[in-house]
């Protein structure tokens, strides 16, 4: 753990020494006066935070997730990148979907998403494929410390799940409601 505030560094170090002394050597002071770059710039924290707040998550093979959050629920749309709008083979859609549960778990944890979550999969017409994807998702989420319940994929290719809300979520913890659009996500033209 790197800390660039000397007072906070001492407080954290004293606490760790009191609670678990063998971990104290993992706390390091990042001296801003001797380093070329500030701590956040050196480790690209701002870029990673912006990526974590973006509604699009780009995956290998040009696949992507679109994550839309509302007050009632979160929807994750699984897309195959450049193939959006085109028919893709059922085999490719299954392979794309079945290899992503760890990435979905990662995004749920990173963004601290809780409540009702609906994932829209690509062409999940085959019952065996639906069951395999649901099983893979349950397996990936079994290691998540936050209690999660995953339901079977329905006929529309949607999987519903609930994830216990622990905190307010990453987006809510680093943002505030827009005073212009009152959180609706767009600005209405004033000339209307």
PDB file of C-alpha atoms in Angstrom:
ATOM      1  CA  UNK A   1       0.000   0.000   0.000  1.00  0.00           C
ATOM      2  CA  UNK A   2       1.439   3.347  -1.037  1.00  0.00           C
ATOM      3  CA  UNK A   3       0.416   6.477   0.863  1.00  0.00           C
ATOM      4  CA  UNK A   4       1.569   9.957  -0.146  1.00  0.00           C
ATOM      5  CA  UNK A   5       0.301  11.827   2.916  1.00  0.00           C
ATOM      6  CA  UNK A   6       2.832  11.665   5.798  1.00  0.00           C
ATOM      7  CA  UNK A   7       0.232  12.034   8.580  1.00  0.00           C
ATOM      8  CA  UNK A   8      -2.064   9.385   7.095  1.00  0.00           C
ATOM      9  CA  UNK A   9       0.929   7.120   6.479  1.00  0.00           C
ATOM     10  CA  UNK A  10       1.868   7.211  10.179  1.00  0.00           C
ATOM     11  CA  UNK A  11      -1.723   6.592  11.298  1.00  0.00           C
ATOM     12  CA  UNK A  12      -2.152   3.601   8.993  1.00  0.00           C
ATOM     13  CA  UNK A  13       1.259   2.191   9.873  1.00  0.00           C
ATOM     14  CA  UNK A  14       0.577   2.490  13.624  1.00  0.00           C
ATOM     15  CA  UNK A  15      -2.799   0.793  13.197  1.00  0.00           C
ATOM     16  CA  UNK A  16      -1.364  -2.083  11.158  1.00  0.00           C
ATOM     17  CA  UNK A  17       1.496  -2.515  13.661  1.00  0.00           C
ATOM     18  CA  UNK A  18      -1.064  -2.810  16.452  1.00  0.00           C
ATOM     19  CA  UNK A  19      -3.443  -5.140  14.628  1.00  0.00           C
ATOM     20  CA  UNK A  20      -1.189  -7.263  12.397  1.00  0.00           C
ATOM     21  CA  UNK A  21       2.543  -6.363  12.723  1.00  0.00           C
ATOM     22  CA  UNK A  22       3.738  -8.772  10.033  1.00  0.00           C
ATOM     23  CA  UNK A  23       1.891  -6.679   7.417  1.00  0.00           C
ATOM     24  CA  UNK A  24       3.488  -3.374   8.435  1.00  0.00           C
ATOM     25  CA  UNK A  25       6.318  -3.684   5.899  1.00  0.00           C
ATOM     26  CA  UNK A  26       3.715  -3.608   3.116  1.00  0.00           C
ATOM     27  CA  UNK A  27       2.805  -0.002   3.978  1.00  0.00           C
ATOM     28  CA  UNK A  28       5.106   2.357   2.088  1.00  0.00           C
ATOM     29  CA  UNK A  29       5.437   6.116   2.078  1.00  0.00           C
ATOM     30  CA  UNK A  30       5.367   7.663  -1.404  1.00  0.00           C
ATOM     31  CA  UNK A  31       7.422  10.827  -1.012  1.00  0.00           C
ATOM     32  CA  UNK A  32       6.003  13.395  -3.419  1.00  0.00           C
ATOM     33  CA  UNK A  33       9.084  15.610  -3.075  1.00  0.00           C
ATOM     34  CA  UNK A  34      11.469  12.950  -4.438  1.00  0.00           C
ATOM     35  CA  UNK A  35       9.205  11.369  -7.057  1.00  0.00           C
ATOM     36  CA  UNK A  36       8.820  12.705 -10.612  1.00  0.00           C
ATOM     37  CA  UNK A  37       5.063  12.153 -10.809  1.00  0.00           C
ATOM     38  CA  UNK A  38       2.208  12.340  -8.318  1.00  0.00           C
ATOM     39  CA  UNK A  39       1.062   8.939  -7.062  1.00  0.00           C
ATOM     40  CA  UNK A  40      -2.165   8.807  -9.116  1.00  0.00           C
ATOM     41  CA  UNK A  41      -0.363   9.780 -12.329  1.00  0.00           C
ATOM     42  CA  UNK A  42       2.434   7.286 -11.770  1.00  0.00           C
ATOM     43  CA  UNK A  43       0.008   4.367 -11.451  1.00  0.00           C
ATOM     44  CA  UNK A  44      -2.623   5.675 -13.921  1.00  0.00           C
ATOM     45  CA  UNK A  45      -5.351   5.758 -11.271  1.00  0.00           C
ATOM     46  CA  UNK A  46      -7.401   8.455 -13.043  1.00  0.00           C
ATOM     47  CA  UNK A  47      -7.438   6.513 -16.316  1.00  0.00           C
ATOM     48  CA  UNK A  48      -8.460   3.309 -14.553  1.00  0.00           C
ATOM     49  CA  UNK A  49     -11.204   5.125 -12.637  1.00  0.00           C
ATOM     50  CA  UNK A  50     -12.589   6.655 -15.844  1.00  0.00           C
ATOM     51  CA  UNK A  51     -12.542   3.216 -17.489  1.00  0.00           C
ATOM     52  CA  UNK A  52     -14.396   1.750 -14.490  1.00  0.00           C
ATOM     53  CA  UNK A  53     -17.083   4.430 -14.788  1.00  0.00           C
ATOM     54  CA  UNK A  54     -17.584   4.088 -18.540  1.00  0.00           C
ATOM     55  CA  UNK A  55     -20.761   2.307 -19.597  1.00  0.00           C
ATOM     56  CA  UNK A  56     -18.870   0.346 -22.278  1.00  0.00           C
ATOM     57  CA  UNK A  57     -16.386  -2.353 -21.296  1.00  0.00           C
ATOM     58  CA  UNK A  58     -14.246  -3.538 -24.187  1.00  0.00           C
ATOM     59  CA  UNK A  59     -13.205  -7.187 -24.086  1.00  0.00           C
ATOM     60  CA  UNK A  60     -10.817  -9.224 -26.241  1.00  0.00           C
ATOM     61  CA  UNK A  61     -12.005 -10.200 -29.742  1.00  0.00           C
ATOM     62  CA  UNK A  62     -13.868  -6.872 -30.077  1.00  0.00           C
ATOM     63  CA  UNK A  63     -16.606  -8.080 -27.724  1.00  0.00           C
ATOM     64  CA  UNK A  64     -18.040  -5.592 -25.264  1.00  0.00           C
ATOM     65  CA  UNK A  65     -20.404  -5.164 -22.359  1.00  0.00           C
ATOM     66  CA  UNK A  66     -22.759  -2.215 -22.117  1.00  0.00           C
ATOM     67  CA  UNK A  67     -23.641  -1.516 -18.481  1.00  0.00           C
ATOM     68  CA  UNK A  68     -26.691   0.652 -17.805  1.00  0.00           C
ATOM     69  CA  UNK A  69     -27.571   1.505 -14.216  1.00  0.00           C
ATOM     70  CA  UNK A  70     -30.933   2.764 -13.071  1.00  0.00           C
ATOM     71  CA  UNK A  71     -32.379   3.243  -9.616  1.00  0.00           C
ATOM     72  CA  UNK A  72     -34.346   0.003  -9.920  1.00  0.00           C
ATOM     73  CA  UNK A  73     -31.822  -2.326 -11.578  1.00  0.00           C
ATOM     74  CA  UNK A  74     -28.651  -2.703 -13.608  1.00  0.00           C
ATOM     75  CA  UNK A  75     -28.720  -4.104 -17.145  1.00  0.00           C
ATOM     76  CA  UNK A  76     -25.662  -5.623 -18.797  1.00  0.00           C
ATOM     77  CA  UNK A  77     -25.887  -6.111 -22.554  1.00  0.00           C
ATOM     78  CA  UNK A  78     -23.379  -8.568 -24.044  1.00  0.00           C
ATOM     79  CA  UNK A  79     -22.372  -7.570 -27.597  1.00  0.00           C
ATOM     80  CA  UNK A  80     -19.969  -9.029 -30.112  1.00  0.00           C
ATOM     81  CA  UNK A  81     -18.368  -5.743 -31.142  1.00  0.00           C
ATOM     82  CA  UNK A  82     -18.173  -5.293 -34.879  1.00  0.00           C
ATOM     83  CA  UNK A  83     -20.890  -7.897 -35.380  1.00  0.00           C
ATOM     84  CA  UNK A  84     -23.589  -5.792 -33.696  1.00  0.00           C
ATOM     85  CA  UNK A  85     -26.637  -5.698 -35.961  1.00  0.00           C
ATOM     86  CA  UNK A  86     -25.436  -8.638 -38.058  1.00  0.00           C
ATOM     87  CA  UNK A  87     -26.360 -12.285 -37.697  1.00  0.00           C
ATOM     88  CA  UNK A  88     -23.556 -14.182 -36.081  1.00  0.00           C
ATOM     89  CA  UNK A  89     -23.288 -17.924 -35.802  1.00  0.00           C
ATOM     90  CA  UNK A  90     -24.948 -19.538 -32.802  1.00  0.00           C
ATOM     91  CA  UNK A  91     -21.619 -21.234 -32.057  1.00  0.00           C
ATOM     92  CA  UNK A  92     -19.754 -17.881 -31.956  1.00  0.00           C
ATOM     93  CA  UNK A  93     -22.426 -16.332 -29.718  1.00  0.00           C
ATOM     94  CA  UNK A  94     -22.215 -19.279 -27.310  1.00  0.00           C
ATOM     95  CA  UNK A  95     -18.408 -19.170 -27.222  1.00  0.00           C
ATOM     96  CA  UNK A  96     -18.464 -15.386 -26.693  1.00  0.00           C
ATOM     97  CA  UNK A  97     -20.992 -15.678 -23.880  1.00  0.00           C
ATOM     98  CA  UNK A  98     -19.628 -18.741 -22.120  1.00  0.00           C
ATOM     99  CA  UNK A  99     -16.084 -17.374 -21.792  1.00  0.00           C
ATOM    100  CA  UNK A 100     -17.059 -14.127 -20.069  1.00  0.00           C
ATOM    101  CA  UNK A 101     -18.457 -14.932 -16.575  1.00  0.00           C
ATOM    102  CA  UNK A 102     -15.186 -14.006 -14.839  1.00  0.00           C
ATOM    103  CA  UNK A 103     -15.218 -10.646 -16.632  1.00  0.00           C
ATOM    104  CA  UNK A 104     -18.821 -10.018 -15.515  1.00  0.00           C
ATOM    105  CA  UNK A 105     -17.882 -10.892 -11.917  1.00  0.00           C
ATOM    106  CA  UNK A 106     -14.915  -8.539 -12.155  1.00  0.00           C
ATOM    107  CA  UNK A 107     -17.134  -5.675 -13.355  1.00  0.00           C
ATOM    108  CA  UNK A 108     -19.757  -6.319 -10.655  1.00  0.00           C
ATOM    109  CA  UNK A 109     -17.074  -6.192  -7.969  1.00  0.00           C
ATOM    110  CA  UNK A 110     -15.129  -3.278  -9.457  1.00  0.00           C
ATOM    111  CA  UNK A 111     -18.243  -1.130  -9.828  1.00  0.00           C
ATOM    112  CA  UNK A 112     -19.759  -2.500  -6.593  1.00  0.00           C
ATOM    113  CA  UNK A 113     -23.054  -3.167  -8.358  1.00  0.00           C
ATOM    114  CA  UNK A 114     -25.816  -4.515  -6.166  1.00  0.00           C
ATOM    115  CA  UNK A 115     -29.551  -5.067  -6.292  1.00  0.00           C
ATOM    116  CA  UNK A 116     -31.332  -6.567  -9.286  1.00  0.00           C
ATOM    117  CA  UNK A 117     -29.075  -7.276 -12.261  1.00  0.00           C
ATOM    118  CA  UNK A 118     -30.256  -8.465 -15.688  1.00  0.00           C
ATOM    119  CA  UNK A 119     -27.770  -9.709 -18.282  1.00  0.00           C
ATOM    120  CA  UNK A 120     -28.873  -9.814 -21.928  1.00  0.00           C
ATOM    121  CA  UNK A 121     -26.984 -12.550 -23.741  1.00  0.00           C
ATOM    122  CA  UNK A 122     -26.488 -13.071 -27.468  1.00  0.00           C
ATOM    123  CA  UNK A 123     -28.746 -15.660 -29.161  1.00  0.00           C
ATOM    124  CA  UNK A 124     -29.333 -17.997 -26.232  1.00  0.00           C
ATOM    125  CA  UNK A 125     -31.946 -20.124 -28.013  1.00  0.00           C
ATOM    126  CA  UNK A 126     -30.427 -23.528 -27.189  1.00  0.00           C
ATOM    127  CA  UNK A 127     -31.492 -24.726 -23.728  1.00  0.00           C
ATOM    128  CA  UNK A 128     -28.210 -26.605 -23.196  1.00  0.00           C
ATOM    129  CA  UNK A 129     -26.226 -23.448 -23.982  1.00  0.00           C
ATOM    130  CA  UNK A 130     -28.385 -21.409 -21.595  1.00  0.00           C
ATOM    131  CA  UNK A 131     -27.787 -23.913 -18.804  1.00  0.00           C
ATOM    132  CA  UNK A 132     -24.024 -23.996 -19.478  1.00  0.00           C
ATOM    133  CA  UNK A 133     -23.752 -20.189 -19.356  1.00  0.00           C
ATOM    134  CA  UNK A 134     -25.837 -19.954 -16.160  1.00  0.00           C
ATOM    135  CA  UNK A 135     -23.679 -22.640 -14.564  1.00  0.00           C
ATOM    136  CA  UNK A 136     -20.453 -20.866 -15.589  1.00  0.00           C
ATOM    137  CA  UNK A 137     -21.785 -17.596 -14.146  1.00  0.00           C
ATOM    138  CA  UNK A 138     -22.750 -19.272 -10.861  1.00  0.00           C
ATOM    139  CA  UNK A 139     -19.304 -20.839 -10.672  1.00  0.00           C
ATOM    140  CA  UNK A 140     -17.562 -17.505 -11.304  1.00  0.00           C
ATOM    141  CA  UNK A 141     -19.707 -15.760  -8.676  1.00  0.00           C
ATOM    142  CA  UNK A 142     -19.223 -18.513  -6.087  1.00  0.00           C
ATOM    143  CA  UNK A 143     -15.910 -16.877  -5.105  1.00  0.00           C
ATOM    144  CA  UNK A 144     -17.494 -13.456  -4.705  1.00  0.00           C
ATOM    145  CA  UNK A 145     -17.715 -12.455  -1.043  1.00  0.00           C
ATOM    146  CA  UNK A 146     -20.936 -10.562  -1.692  1.00  0.00           C
ATOM    147  CA  UNK A 147     -24.013 -12.795  -1.546  1.00  0.00           C
ATOM    148  CA  UNK A 148     -25.376 -13.323  -5.057  1.00  0.00           C
ATOM    149  CA  UNK A 149     -28.313 -15.354  -6.337  1.00  0.00           C
ATOM    150  CA  UNK A 150     -28.399 -16.307 -10.031  1.00  0.00           C
ATOM    151  CA  UNK A 151     -31.608 -17.512 -11.687  1.00  0.00           C
ATOM    152  CA  UNK A 152     -31.856 -19.584 -14.870  1.00  0.00           C
ATOM    153  CA  UNK A 153     -31.718 -17.928 -18.292  1.00  0.00           C
ATOM    154  CA  UNK A 154     -35.228 -17.392 -19.612  1.00  0.00           C
ATOM    155  CA  UNK A 155     -36.582 -17.887 -23.115  1.00  0.00           C
ATOM    156  CA  UNK A 156     -35.584 -14.343 -24.065  1.00  0.00           C
ATOM    157  CA  UNK A 157     -31.917 -15.030 -23.279  1.00  0.00           C
ATOM    158  CA  UNK A 158     -31.936 -12.888 -20.135  1.00  0.00           C
ATOM    159  CA  UNK A 159     -30.483 -13.976 -16.839  1.00  0.00           C
ATOM    160  CA  UNK A 160     -31.738 -12.369 -13.668  1.00  0.00           C
ATOM    161  CA  UNK A 161     -29.686 -12.170 -10.524  1.00  0.00           C
ATOM    162  CA  UNK A 162     -29.598 -10.343  -7.235  1.00  0.00           C
ATOM    163  CA  UNK A 163     -26.434  -9.151  -5.531  1.00  0.00           C
ATOM    164  CA  UNK A 164     -26.482  -7.804  -2.015  1.00  0.00           C
ATOM    165  CA  UNK A 165     -25.939  -4.075  -1.832  1.00  0.00           C
ATOM    166  CA  UNK A 166     -22.977  -3.485   0.446  1.00  0.00           C
ATOM    167  CA  UNK A 167     -22.083   0.098  -0.397  1.00  0.00           C
ATOM    168  CA  UNK A 168     -23.531   2.779  -2.598  1.00  0.00           C
ATOM    169  CA  UNK A 169     -21.520   1.694  -5.658  1.00  0.00           C
ATOM    170  CA  UNK A 170     -18.458   3.139  -7.372  1.00  0.00           C
ATOM    171  CA  UNK A 171     -20.378   5.572  -9.585  1.00  0.00           C
ATOM    172  CA  UNK A 172     -22.421   6.978  -6.712  1.00  0.00           C
ATOM    173  CA  UNK A 173     -19.395   7.294  -4.425  1.00  0.00           C
ATOM    174  CA  UNK A 174     -17.431   9.479  -6.867  1.00  0.00           C
ATOM    175  CA  UNK A 175     -20.241  11.490  -8.477  1.00  0.00           C
ATOM    176  CA  UNK A 176     -23.225  13.682  -7.757  1.00  0.00           C
ATOM    177  CA  UNK A 177     -26.570  14.197  -9.513  1.00  0.00           C
ATOM    178  CA  UNK A 178     -26.410  16.687 -12.387  1.00  0.00           C
ATOM    179  CA  UNK A 179     -28.277  19.865 -11.430  1.00  0.00           C
ATOM    180  CA  UNK A 180     -29.207  20.567 -15.066  1.00  0.00           C
ATOM    181  CA  UNK A 181     -30.844  17.244 -15.990  1.00  0.00           C
ATOM    182  CA  UNK A 182     -31.563  16.040 -12.431  1.00  0.00           C
ATOM    183  CA  UNK A 183     -29.804  12.741 -13.064  1.00  0.00           C
ATOM    184  CA  UNK A 184     -31.727  11.810 -16.219  1.00  0.00           C
ATOM    185  CA  UNK A 185     -28.525  11.613 -18.259  1.00  0.00           C
ATOM    186  CA  UNK A 186     -29.185  14.307 -20.840  1.00  0.00           C
ATOM    187  CA  UNK A 187     -29.554  18.062 -21.091  1.00  0.00           C
ATOM    188  CA  UNK A 188     -32.795  19.406 -22.580  1.00  0.00           C
ATOM    189  CA  UNK A 189     -32.289  22.258 -25.025  1.00  0.00           C
ATOM    190  CA  UNK A 190     -33.335  25.558 -23.464  1.00  0.00           C
ATOM    191  CA  UNK A 191     -34.854  26.895 -26.722  1.00  0.00           C
ATOM    192  CA  UNK A 192     -37.752  24.418 -26.674  1.00  0.00           C
TER     193      UNK A 192
END
